[in-house]
mmCIF file of C-alpha atoms and ligand atoms in Angstrom:
data_model
loop_
_atom_site.group_PDB
_atom_site.id
_atom_site.type_symbol
_atom_site.label_atom_id
_atom_site.label_comp_id
_atom_site.label_asym_id
_atom_site.label_seq_id
_atom_site.Cartn_x
_atom_site.Cartn_y
_atom_site.Cartn_z
ATOM 1 C CA MET C 1 -20.208 -103.543 -126.249
ATOM 2 C CA PRO C 2 -22.635 -106.119 -127.645
ATOM 3 C CA ARG C 3 -21.120 -109.427 -128.694
ATOM 4 C CA ARG C 4 -21.070 -109.759 -132.495
ATOM 5 C CA ILE C 5 -22.460 -113.107 -133.591
ATOM 6 C CA ILE C 6 -23.510 -115.075 -136.636
ATOM 7 C CA ILE C 7 -26.332 -117.541 -136.015
ATOM 8 C CA ASP C 8 -26.108 -120.504 -138.377
ATOM 9 C CA CYS C 9 -29.370 -122.431 -138.151
ATOM 10 C CA ASP C 10 -31.947 -124.713 -139.754
ATOM 11 C CA PRO C 11 -35.345 -123.407 -138.587
ATOM 12 C CA GLY C 12 -36.880 -125.526 -137.036
ATOM 13 C CA ILE C 13 -39.055 -124.502 -134.100
ATOM 14 C CA ASP C 14 -36.326 -124.596 -131.439
ATOM 15 C CA ASP C 15 -34.029 -122.607 -133.775
ATOM 16 C CA SER C 16 -36.846 -120.060 -134.021
ATOM 17 C CA VAL C 17 -37.080 -119.788 -130.241
ATOM 18 C CA ALA C 18 -33.313 -119.179 -130.109
ATOM 19 C CA LEU C 19 -33.631 -116.475 -132.796
ATOM 20 C CA SER C 20 -36.460 -114.910 -130.780
ATOM 21 C CA MET C 21 -34.118 -114.709 -127.786
ATOM 22 C CA ALA C 22 -31.242 -113.265 -129.814
ATOM 23 C CA LEU C 23 -32.591 -110.742 -132.280
ATOM 24 C CA TYR C 24 -33.942 -108.247 -129.726
ATOM 25 C CA ASN C 25 -31.187 -108.863 -127.192
ATOM 26 C CA LYS C 26 -28.932 -105.880 -126.480
ATOM 27 C CA ALA C 27 -26.133 -108.244 -125.467
ATOM 28 C CA PHE C 28 -25.867 -109.300 -129.124
ATOM 29 C CA ASP C 29 -25.211 -107.692 -132.442
ATOM 30 C CA VAL C 30 -26.463 -110.415 -134.773
ATOM 31 C CA VAL C 31 -24.579 -109.574 -137.958
ATOM 32 C CA ALA C 32 -25.960 -112.487 -139.974
ATOM 33 C CA VAL C 33 -28.367 -115.382 -139.789
ATOM 34 C CA THR C 34 -27.269 -118.099 -142.164
ATOM 35 C CA ALA C 35 -29.424 -121.037 -143.205
ATOM 36 C CA VAL C 36 -28.194 -124.618 -143.294
ATOM 37 C CA GLU C 37 -29.890 -127.782 -144.487
ATOM 38 C CA GLY C 38 -31.038 -129.808 -141.494
ATOM 39 C CA ASN C 39 -34.485 -129.852 -139.946
ATOM 40 C CA VAL C 40 -35.731 -128.991 -143.439
ATOM 41 C CA PRO C 41 -34.088 -129.211 -146.866
ATOM 42 C CA ALA C 42 -31.865 -126.327 -148.007
ATOM 43 C CA GLU C 43 -34.414 -124.251 -149.926
ATOM 44 C CA MET C 44 -36.918 -124.409 -147.094
ATOM 45 C CA ALA C 45 -34.261 -123.589 -144.489
ATOM 46 C CA THR C 46 -33.419 -120.410 -146.432
ATOM 47 C CA ILE C 47 -37.057 -119.383 -146.727
ATOM 48 C CA ASN C 48 -37.627 -120.158 -143.047
ATOM 49 C CA VAL C 49 -34.762 -117.894 -141.972
ATOM 50 C CA GLN C 50 -36.413 -115.094 -143.953
ATOM 51 C CA THR C 51 -39.818 -115.954 -142.496
ATOM 52 C CA VAL C 52 -38.627 -115.942 -138.895
ATOM 53 C CA ILE C 53 -36.844 -112.606 -139.329
ATOM 54 C CA GLU C 54 -39.864 -111.121 -141.089
ATOM 55 C CA GLN C 55 -42.231 -112.342 -138.384
ATOM 56 C CA LEU C 56 -39.997 -111.175 -135.532
ATOM 57 C CA ASP C 57 -39.317 -107.836 -137.245
ATOM 58 C CA PRO C 58 -36.204 -107.038 -135.169
ATOM 59 C CA PRO C 59 -34.844 -103.493 -134.757
ATOM 60 C CA ARG C 60 -31.664 -104.287 -136.716
ATOM 61 C CA LEU C 61 -31.864 -106.584 -139.749
ATOM 62 C CA PRO C 62 -29.094 -109.180 -139.958
ATOM 63 C CA ARG C 63 -27.685 -110.312 -143.280
ATOM 64 C CA ILE C 64 -29.198 -113.575 -144.485
ATOM 65 C CA GLY C 65 -27.291 -116.533 -145.926
ATOM 66 C CA ALA C 66 -28.815 -119.146 -148.227
ATOM 67 C CA ALA C 67 -28.391 -122.870 -147.640
ATOM 68 C CA THR C 68 -27.399 -125.331 -150.317
ATOM 69 C CA SER C 69 -27.800 -129.084 -150.121
ATOM 70 C CA ASN C 70 -25.197 -131.007 -148.127
ATOM 71 C CA ASP C 71 -25.158 -133.855 -150.696
ATOM 72 C CA ASN C 72 -25.117 -136.406 -147.918
ATOM 73 C CA SER C 73 -26.891 -139.515 -149.162
ATOM 74 C CA ASP C 74 -28.234 -140.554 -145.747
ATOM 75 C CA TYR C 75 -29.472 -137.074 -144.830
ATOM 76 C CA ARG C 76 -33.038 -137.054 -143.550
ATOM 77 C CA ASP C 77 -35.039 -134.083 -142.366
ATOM 78 C CA ALA C 78 -36.824 -133.609 -139.034
ATOM 79 C CA CYS C 79 -40.218 -132.527 -140.367
ATOM 80 C CA PHE C 80 -41.807 -135.178 -138.155
ATOM 81 C CA ILE C 81 -40.885 -132.940 -135.206
ATOM 82 C CA HIS C 82 -41.059 -129.415 -136.678
ATOM 83 C CA GLY C 83 -43.864 -129.825 -139.232
ATOM 84 C CA GLY C 84 -43.834 -130.309 -142.994
ATOM 85 C CA ASP C 85 -42.586 -126.738 -143.467
ATOM 86 C CA GLY C 86 -40.310 -126.759 -140.409
ATOM 87 C CA LEU C 87 -42.303 -123.993 -138.726
ATOM 88 C CA GLY C 88 -45.316 -125.818 -137.337
ATOM 89 C CA GLU C 89 -47.388 -125.762 -140.550
ATOM 90 C CA VAL C 90 -48.775 -122.328 -139.734
ATOM 91 C CA GLY C 91 -48.750 -121.341 -143.415
ATOM 92 C CA PHE C 92 -46.548 -118.251 -143.237
ATOM 93 C CA VAL C 93 -46.138 -116.680 -146.659
ATOM 94 C CA THR C 94 -42.726 -115.155 -147.323
ATOM 95 C CA VAL C 95 -41.787 -113.481 -150.562
ATOM 96 C CA ASP C 96 -38.240 -114.373 -151.513
ATOM 97 C CA HIS C 97 -37.147 -110.823 -152.341
ATOM 98 C CA HIS C 98 -33.627 -110.965 -150.941
ATOM 99 C CA GLN C 99 -30.692 -111.212 -153.247
ATOM 100 C CA ARG C 100 -29.246 -114.561 -152.279
ATOM 101 C CA HIS C 101 -25.698 -115.192 -151.097
ATOM 102 C CA ALA C 102 -24.498 -118.599 -149.994
ATOM 103 C CA SER C 103 -24.295 -118.961 -146.228
ATOM 104 C CA GLU C 104 -20.613 -119.894 -146.293
ATOM 105 C CA LYS C 105 -19.813 -116.732 -148.287
ATOM 106 C CA ILE C 106 -21.661 -114.523 -145.786
ATOM 107 C CA ILE C 107 -19.859 -116.258 -142.897
ATOM 108 C CA CYS C 108 -16.441 -115.782 -144.548
ATOM 109 C CA ASP C 109 -17.148 -112.142 -145.488
ATOM 110 C CA GLU C 110 -18.307 -111.146 -142.013
ATOM 111 C CA VAL C 111 -15.405 -112.867 -140.255
ATOM 112 C CA ARG C 112 -12.866 -111.378 -142.669
ATOM 113 C CA ALA C 113 -14.304 -107.896 -142.126
ATOM 114 C CA ALA C 114 -13.896 -108.098 -138.324
ATOM 115 C CA PRO C 115 -11.048 -110.510 -137.535
ATOM 116 C CA GLY C 116 -11.291 -112.081 -134.075
ATOM 117 C CA GLU C 117 -14.515 -110.251 -133.229
ATOM 118 C CA ILE C 118 -17.229 -112.573 -134.468
ATOM 119 C CA ASP C 119 -18.523 -115.627 -132.650
ATOM 120 C CA ILE C 120 -20.502 -118.257 -134.555
ATOM 121 C CA VAL C 121 -23.436 -120.006 -132.941
ATOM 122 C CA CYS C 122 -24.215 -123.233 -134.787
ATOM 123 C CA LEU C 123 -27.745 -124.488 -134.182
ATOM 124 C CA GLY C 124 -27.845 -126.938 -137.071
ATOM 125 C CA PRO C 125 -25.490 -129.239 -138.984
ATOM 126 C CA LEU C 126 -21.921 -127.955 -139.368
ATOM 127 C CA THR C 127 -21.967 -127.893 -143.187
ATOM 128 C CA ASN C 128 -21.591 -124.121 -143.610
ATOM 129 C CA VAL C 129 -18.721 -123.737 -141.159
ATOM 130 C CA ALA C 130 -16.828 -126.635 -142.771
ATOM 131 C CA ARG C 131 -17.359 -125.017 -146.175
ATOM 132 C CA ALA C 132 -16.125 -121.670 -144.827
ATOM 133 C CA ILE C 133 -12.970 -123.420 -143.589
ATOM 134 C CA GLN C 134 -12.438 -124.913 -147.048
ATOM 135 C CA ARG C 135 -13.227 -121.675 -148.825
ATOM 136 C CA ASP C 136 -10.812 -119.373 -146.991
ATOM 137 C CA PRO C 137 -7.516 -120.623 -145.521
ATOM 138 C CA HIS C 138 -7.438 -117.665 -143.074
ATOM 139 C CA PHE C 139 -11.055 -118.023 -141.998
ATOM 140 C CA ILE C 140 -10.634 -120.120 -138.890
ATOM 141 C CA GLU C 141 -7.821 -118.041 -137.361
ATOM 142 C CA ASN C 142 -10.113 -115.004 -137.551
ATOM 143 C CA VAL C 143 -13.146 -116.562 -135.831
ATOM 144 C CA GLY C 144 -13.676 -115.519 -132.190
ATOM 145 C CA GLN C 145 -15.188 -118.789 -130.986
ATOM 146 C CA ILE C 146 -17.772 -121.348 -132.045
ATOM 147 C CA VAL C 147 -20.646 -122.537 -129.861
ATOM 148 C CA MET C 148 -22.405 -125.616 -131.231
ATOM 149 C CA MET C 149 -25.568 -127.474 -130.329
ATOM 150 C CA GLY C 150 -24.898 -131.087 -131.196
ATOM 151 C CA GLY C 151 -23.649 -134.512 -130.304
ATOM 152 C CA SER C 152 -24.360 -136.673 -127.314
ATOM 153 C CA PHE C 153 -21.923 -137.196 -124.469
ATOM 154 C CA ASN C 154 -23.615 -140.340 -123.146
ATOM 155 C CA GLY C 155 -23.838 -141.871 -126.629
ATOM 156 C CA ILE C 156 -27.628 -141.927 -126.812
ATOM 157 C CA GLY C 157 -28.837 -140.318 -130.021
ATOM 158 C CA ASN C 158 -32.142 -138.844 -131.126
ATOM 159 C CA ILE C 159 -32.148 -139.489 -134.894
ATOM 160 C CA THR C 160 -30.437 -142.885 -134.604
ATOM 161 C CA GLN C 161 -29.665 -144.937 -131.519
ATOM 162 C CA THR C 162 -26.228 -143.387 -131.354
ATOM 163 C CA ALA C 163 -26.297 -140.100 -133.278
ATOM 164 C CA GLU C 164 -27.676 -136.685 -132.466
ATOM 165 C CA PHE C 165 -29.551 -135.042 -135.353
ATOM 166 C CA ASN C 166 -27.255 -132.104 -136.210
ATOM 167 C CA ILE C 167 -24.128 -134.228 -136.348
ATOM 168 C CA HIS C 168 -25.879 -137.053 -138.177
ATOM 169 C CA CYS C 169 -26.995 -134.717 -140.992
ATOM 170 C CA ASP C 170 -23.393 -134.092 -142.033
ATOM 171 C CA PRO C 171 -20.826 -136.073 -140.039
ATOM 172 C CA GLU C 172 -17.902 -135.223 -142.337
ATOM 173 C CA SER C 173 -18.417 -131.495 -141.813
ATOM 174 C CA ALA C 174 -18.836 -131.995 -138.068
ATOM 175 C CA ARG C 175 -15.559 -133.870 -137.925
ATOM 176 C CA GLU C 176 -13.770 -131.100 -139.807
ATOM 177 C CA VAL C 177 -15.133 -128.433 -137.453
ATOM 178 C CA PHE C 178 -14.324 -130.504 -134.338
ATOM 179 C CA HIS C 179 -10.677 -130.552 -135.424
ATOM 180 C CA ALA C 180 -10.462 -126.912 -136.492
ATOM 181 C CA PRO C 181 -7.966 -124.839 -134.467
ATOM 182 C CA VAL C 182 -10.359 -122.405 -132.786
ATOM 183 C CA LYS C 183 -12.074 -122.209 -129.400
ATOM 184 C CA LYS C 184 -15.181 -124.412 -129.565
ATOM 185 C CA THR C 185 -17.883 -125.213 -127.047
ATOM 186 C CA LEU C 186 -20.259 -128.106 -127.587
ATOM 187 C CA ILE C 187 -23.665 -128.176 -125.904
ATOM 188 C CA PRO C 188 -24.739 -131.787 -126.393
ATOM 189 C CA LEU C 189 -28.170 -133.374 -126.454
ATOM 190 C CA ASP C 190 -27.870 -134.864 -122.981
ATOM 191 C CA ILE C 191 -27.508 -131.316 -121.596
ATOM 192 C CA THR C 192 -30.162 -129.567 -123.707
ATOM 193 C CA SER C 193 -32.717 -132.343 -123.188
ATOM 194 C CA GLN C 194 -32.554 -131.973 -119.401
ATOM 195 C CA VAL C 195 -34.267 -128.603 -119.674
ATOM 196 C CA GLN C 196 -37.847 -129.636 -120.311
ATOM 197 C CA PHE C 197 -40.815 -127.333 -120.766
ATOM 198 C CA SER C 198 -44.376 -128.272 -119.861
ATOM 199 C CA LEU C 199 -47.489 -126.729 -121.408
ATOM 200 C CA SER C 200 -47.245 -123.978 -118.787
ATOM 201 C CA LEU C 201 -44.585 -122.539 -121.141
ATOM 202 C CA MET C 202 -47.390 -121.167 -123.313
ATOM 203 C CA GLY C 203 -48.558 -118.923 -120.473
ATOM 204 C CA LEU C 204 -45.039 -117.596 -119.919
ATOM 205 C CA LEU C 205 -44.402 -116.542 -123.533
ATOM 206 C CA PRO C 206 -44.637 -112.845 -124.367
ATOM 207 C CA PRO C 207 -48.182 -111.624 -125.138
ATOM 208 C CA GLU C 208 -49.520 -111.887 -128.677
ATOM 209 C CA SER C 209 -49.527 -108.099 -128.837
ATOM 210 C CA ASN C 210 -45.783 -108.187 -129.530
ATOM 211 C CA ALA C 211 -44.013 -109.753 -132.500
ATOM 212 C CA ILE C 212 -42.116 -112.424 -130.536
ATOM 213 C CA GLY C 213 -45.259 -113.500 -128.685
ATOM 214 C CA ARG C 214 -47.419 -113.490 -131.815
ATOM 215 C CA PHE C 215 -44.910 -115.660 -133.667
ATOM 216 C CA LEU C 216 -44.191 -118.129 -130.861
ATOM 217 C CA HIS C 217 -47.869 -118.595 -129.963
ATOM 218 C CA GLN C 218 -48.324 -119.820 -133.549
ATOM 219 C CA VAL C 219 -45.369 -122.186 -133.895
ATOM 220 C CA VAL C 220 -44.656 -123.637 -130.434
ATOM 221 C CA PRO C 221 -47.940 -125.594 -130.028
ATOM 222 C CA TYR C 222 -46.870 -127.828 -132.918
ATOM 223 C CA LEU C 223 -43.840 -128.938 -130.902
ATOM 224 C CA PHE C 224 -46.075 -130.065 -128.019
ATOM 225 C CA ARG C 225 -48.176 -132.068 -130.506
ATOM 226 C CA SER C 226 -45.220 -133.713 -132.220
ATOM 227 C CA TYR C 227 -43.390 -134.534 -128.975
ATOM 228 C CA HIS C 228 -46.597 -136.149 -127.751
ATOM 229 C CA GLN C 229 -47.445 -137.994 -130.971
ATOM 230 C CA GLN C 230 -43.952 -138.944 -132.135
ATOM 231 C CA LEU C 231 -42.066 -139.373 -128.867
ATOM 232 C CA GLY C 232 -44.818 -140.012 -126.321
ATOM 233 C CA LEU C 233 -43.687 -137.035 -124.224
ATOM 234 C CA GLU C 234 -45.808 -134.407 -122.488
ATOM 235 C CA THR C 235 -42.928 -131.948 -122.268
ATOM 236 C CA ILE C 236 -40.816 -130.390 -125.018
ATOM 237 C CA GLN C 237 -37.108 -129.674 -125.339
ATOM 238 C CA ILE C 238 -35.881 -126.460 -126.948
ATOM 239 C CA HIS C 239 -32.318 -127.561 -127.638
ATOM 240 C CA ASP C 240 -31.100 -124.561 -129.615
ATOM 241 C CA ALA C 241 -32.361 -122.012 -127.095
ATOM 242 C CA ILE C 242 -30.379 -123.784 -124.366
ATOM 243 C CA ALA C 243 -27.233 -123.779 -126.505
ATOM 244 C CA LEU C 244 -27.595 -120.028 -127.092
ATOM 245 C CA LEU C 245 -27.678 -119.515 -123.323
ATOM 246 C CA GLN C 246 -24.058 -120.617 -123.159
ATOM 247 C CA LEU C 247 -23.078 -117.212 -124.572
ATOM 248 C CA LEU C 248 -25.620 -115.242 -122.552
ATOM 249 C CA GLU C 249 -25.273 -117.018 -119.198
ATOM 250 C CA PRO C 250 -22.068 -119.071 -119.196
ATOM 251 C CA ASP C 251 -22.343 -119.671 -115.432
ATOM 252 C CA LEU C 252 -25.356 -121.927 -116.032
ATOM 253 C CA PHE C 253 -23.012 -124.549 -117.488
ATOM 254 C CA GLU C 254 -20.067 -126.548 -116.223
ATOM 255 C CA LEU C 255 -17.676 -127.220 -119.072
ATOM 256 C CA GLU C 256 -14.977 -129.841 -119.416
ATOM 257 C CA SER C 257 -12.077 -129.651 -121.830
ATOM 258 C CA MET C 258 -11.977 -132.902 -123.825
ATOM 259 C CA THR C 259 -10.782 -134.776 -126.886
ATOM 260 C CA ALA C 260 -13.766 -135.379 -129.144
ATOM 261 C CA ASP C 261 -14.327 -136.821 -132.594
ATOM 262 C CA VAL C 262 -17.122 -137.856 -134.942
ATOM 263 C CA GLU C 263 -17.702 -141.350 -136.335
ATOM 264 C CA ILE C 264 -18.206 -141.048 -140.078
ATOM 265 C CA LYS C 265 -18.298 -144.683 -141.141
ATOM 266 C CA GLY C 266 -20.099 -147.023 -138.751
ATOM 267 C CA GLU C 267 -23.219 -148.751 -140.019
ATOM 268 C CA LEU C 268 -24.896 -148.229 -136.640
ATOM 269 C CA THR C 269 -22.770 -145.359 -135.391
ATOM 270 C CA ARG C 270 -22.358 -142.893 -138.281
ATOM 271 C CA GLY C 271 -22.705 -139.383 -136.839
ATOM 272 C CA MET C 272 -21.993 -140.513 -133.276
ATOM 273 C CA THR C 273 -19.799 -138.211 -131.206
ATOM 274 C CA ILE C 274 -16.924 -139.981 -129.470
ATOM 275 C CA PHE C 275 -15.251 -138.550 -126.361
ATOM 276 C CA GLU C 276 -11.984 -139.765 -124.829
ATOM 277 C CA LYS C 277 -13.182 -140.948 -121.427
ATOM 278 C CA ARG C 278 -10.271 -143.227 -120.537
ATOM 279 C CA CYS C 279 -7.969 -142.185 -117.722
ATOM 280 C CA GLY C 280 -4.344 -141.371 -118.326
ATOM 281 C CA ARG C 281 -4.602 -140.577 -122.050
ATOM 282 C CA ASN C 282 -3.105 -137.284 -122.962
ATOM 283 C CA ALA C 283 -4.359 -136.633 -126.456
ATOM 284 C CA PRO C 284 -4.693 -132.867 -126.968
ATOM 285 C CA HIS C 285 -8.096 -131.526 -126.036
ATOM 286 C CA ASN C 286 -9.972 -130.027 -128.977
ATOM 287 C CA LEU C 287 -13.157 -128.669 -127.441
ATOM 288 C CA GLU C 288 -15.071 -127.750 -124.313
ATOM 289 C CA VAL C 289 -18.127 -129.869 -123.621
ATOM 290 C CA ALA C 290 -21.006 -128.796 -121.396
ATOM 291 C CA ARG C 291 -21.294 -131.529 -118.756
ATOM 292 C CA VAL C 292 -23.696 -129.943 -116.256
ATOM 293 C CA VAL C 293 -26.491 -127.415 -116.640
ATOM 294 C CA ASP C 294 -28.474 -125.615 -113.954
ATOM 295 C CA VAL C 295 -31.842 -126.827 -115.248
ATOM 296 C CA SER C 296 -34.157 -124.534 -113.379
ATOM 297 C CA ALA C 297 -32.032 -121.417 -113.919
ATOM 298 C CA ALA C 298 -31.758 -122.252 -117.641
ATOM 299 C CA ARG C 299 -35.542 -122.545 -117.918
ATOM 300 C CA GLN C 300 -35.991 -119.191 -116.174
ATOM 301 C CA ALA C 301 -33.357 -117.606 -118.424
ATOM 302 C CA VAL C 302 -35.235 -118.700 -121.559
ATOM 303 C CA PHE C 303 -38.403 -116.966 -120.304
ATOM 304 C CA ARG C 304 -36.415 -113.903 -119.300
ATOM 305 C CA TYR C 305 -34.719 -113.510 -122.694
ATOM 306 C CA LEU C 306 -37.984 -114.055 -124.578
ATOM 307 C CA ASN C 307 -39.647 -111.336 -122.543
ATOM 308 C CA ILE C 308 -37.153 -108.483 -122.960
HETATM 309 C C1 LIG J 1 -31.097 -130.495 -132.837
HETATM 310 O O1 LIG J 1 -31.744 -131.119 -133.942
HETATM 311 C C2 LIG J 1 -32.716 -130.275 -134.484
HETATM 312 O O2 LIG J 1 -33.895 -130.955 -134.757
HETATM 313 C C3 LIG J 1 -32.925 -129.166 -133.499
HETATM 314 O O3 LIG J 1 -33.246 -127.964 -134.165
HETATM 315 C C4 LIG J 1 -31.631 -129.085 -132.751
HETATM 316 O O4 LIG J 1 -30.737 -128.193 -133.374
HETATM 317 C C5 LIG J 1 -31.336 -131.357 -131.604
HETATM 318 O O5 LIG J 1 -30.798 -132.627 -131.796
HETATM 319 CA CA1 LIG J 2 -31.518 -126.622 -135.087
#
């Protein structure tokens, strides 16, 4: 039985790689792909979800959810990494012919229709899941589990000194989701960033004769350029693809049950994830955090799932 999932994402090049691994994968039934404001503003995130699905042309079409702005005054996008359009400035043209439904509505509808059976994979800010919680009082008890890419266990951020991008975009929503009574697994930045990909990645992508290869050969080179120009790195990190692996290959990760929270106020620390690391405290644990990843096996798994 394939695992039924909703992918909530903000494409984004690494989101697109994760979608490429998921949409053809027989282990998954991707019932919906919902857009969230993050790497790009809401409208662009919605169009990019449509673009990625159109370009990948998967055998089964998921429902699509539309993003709306998170109204967070210190939100900033990540176009400096993903390109002005979020997809490497390739110039994809996508006609917006879908009837739009808000992402949080799609998430609530799908979970209500199959109580306990749907897992949510969050590859962007947690805005939509927090809104789903607010929208439907029975929503959270009907979710299977939530896997999230976000936060930083060691406290080193990527968008600020202390905050990881996804959490920083909407810290209030992240805090609400962290405290929601459902099984949650967090794959933080210090895990995903260990799995680095050199330019040899390009030679290991599927050939351009298939839809996944054709799409990724167009968008991934931008990530090498931006990592080099913006971060001074010769390798790239594909955070969201690594987070998705947690569902496909759980044995690649060592998890630890922890008490975690999100700082929503600090001038220098807004959006920082805080973990109870003191000994002898017995606050109830609220999520599982990936603490160790098998780097080389994770890299191989990404290639394997892109080439099925
Ligand atoms: C996260 O931020 C985004 O830029 C990526 O898509 C990923 O989800 C990494 O911090
Ligand atoms: Ca993302």
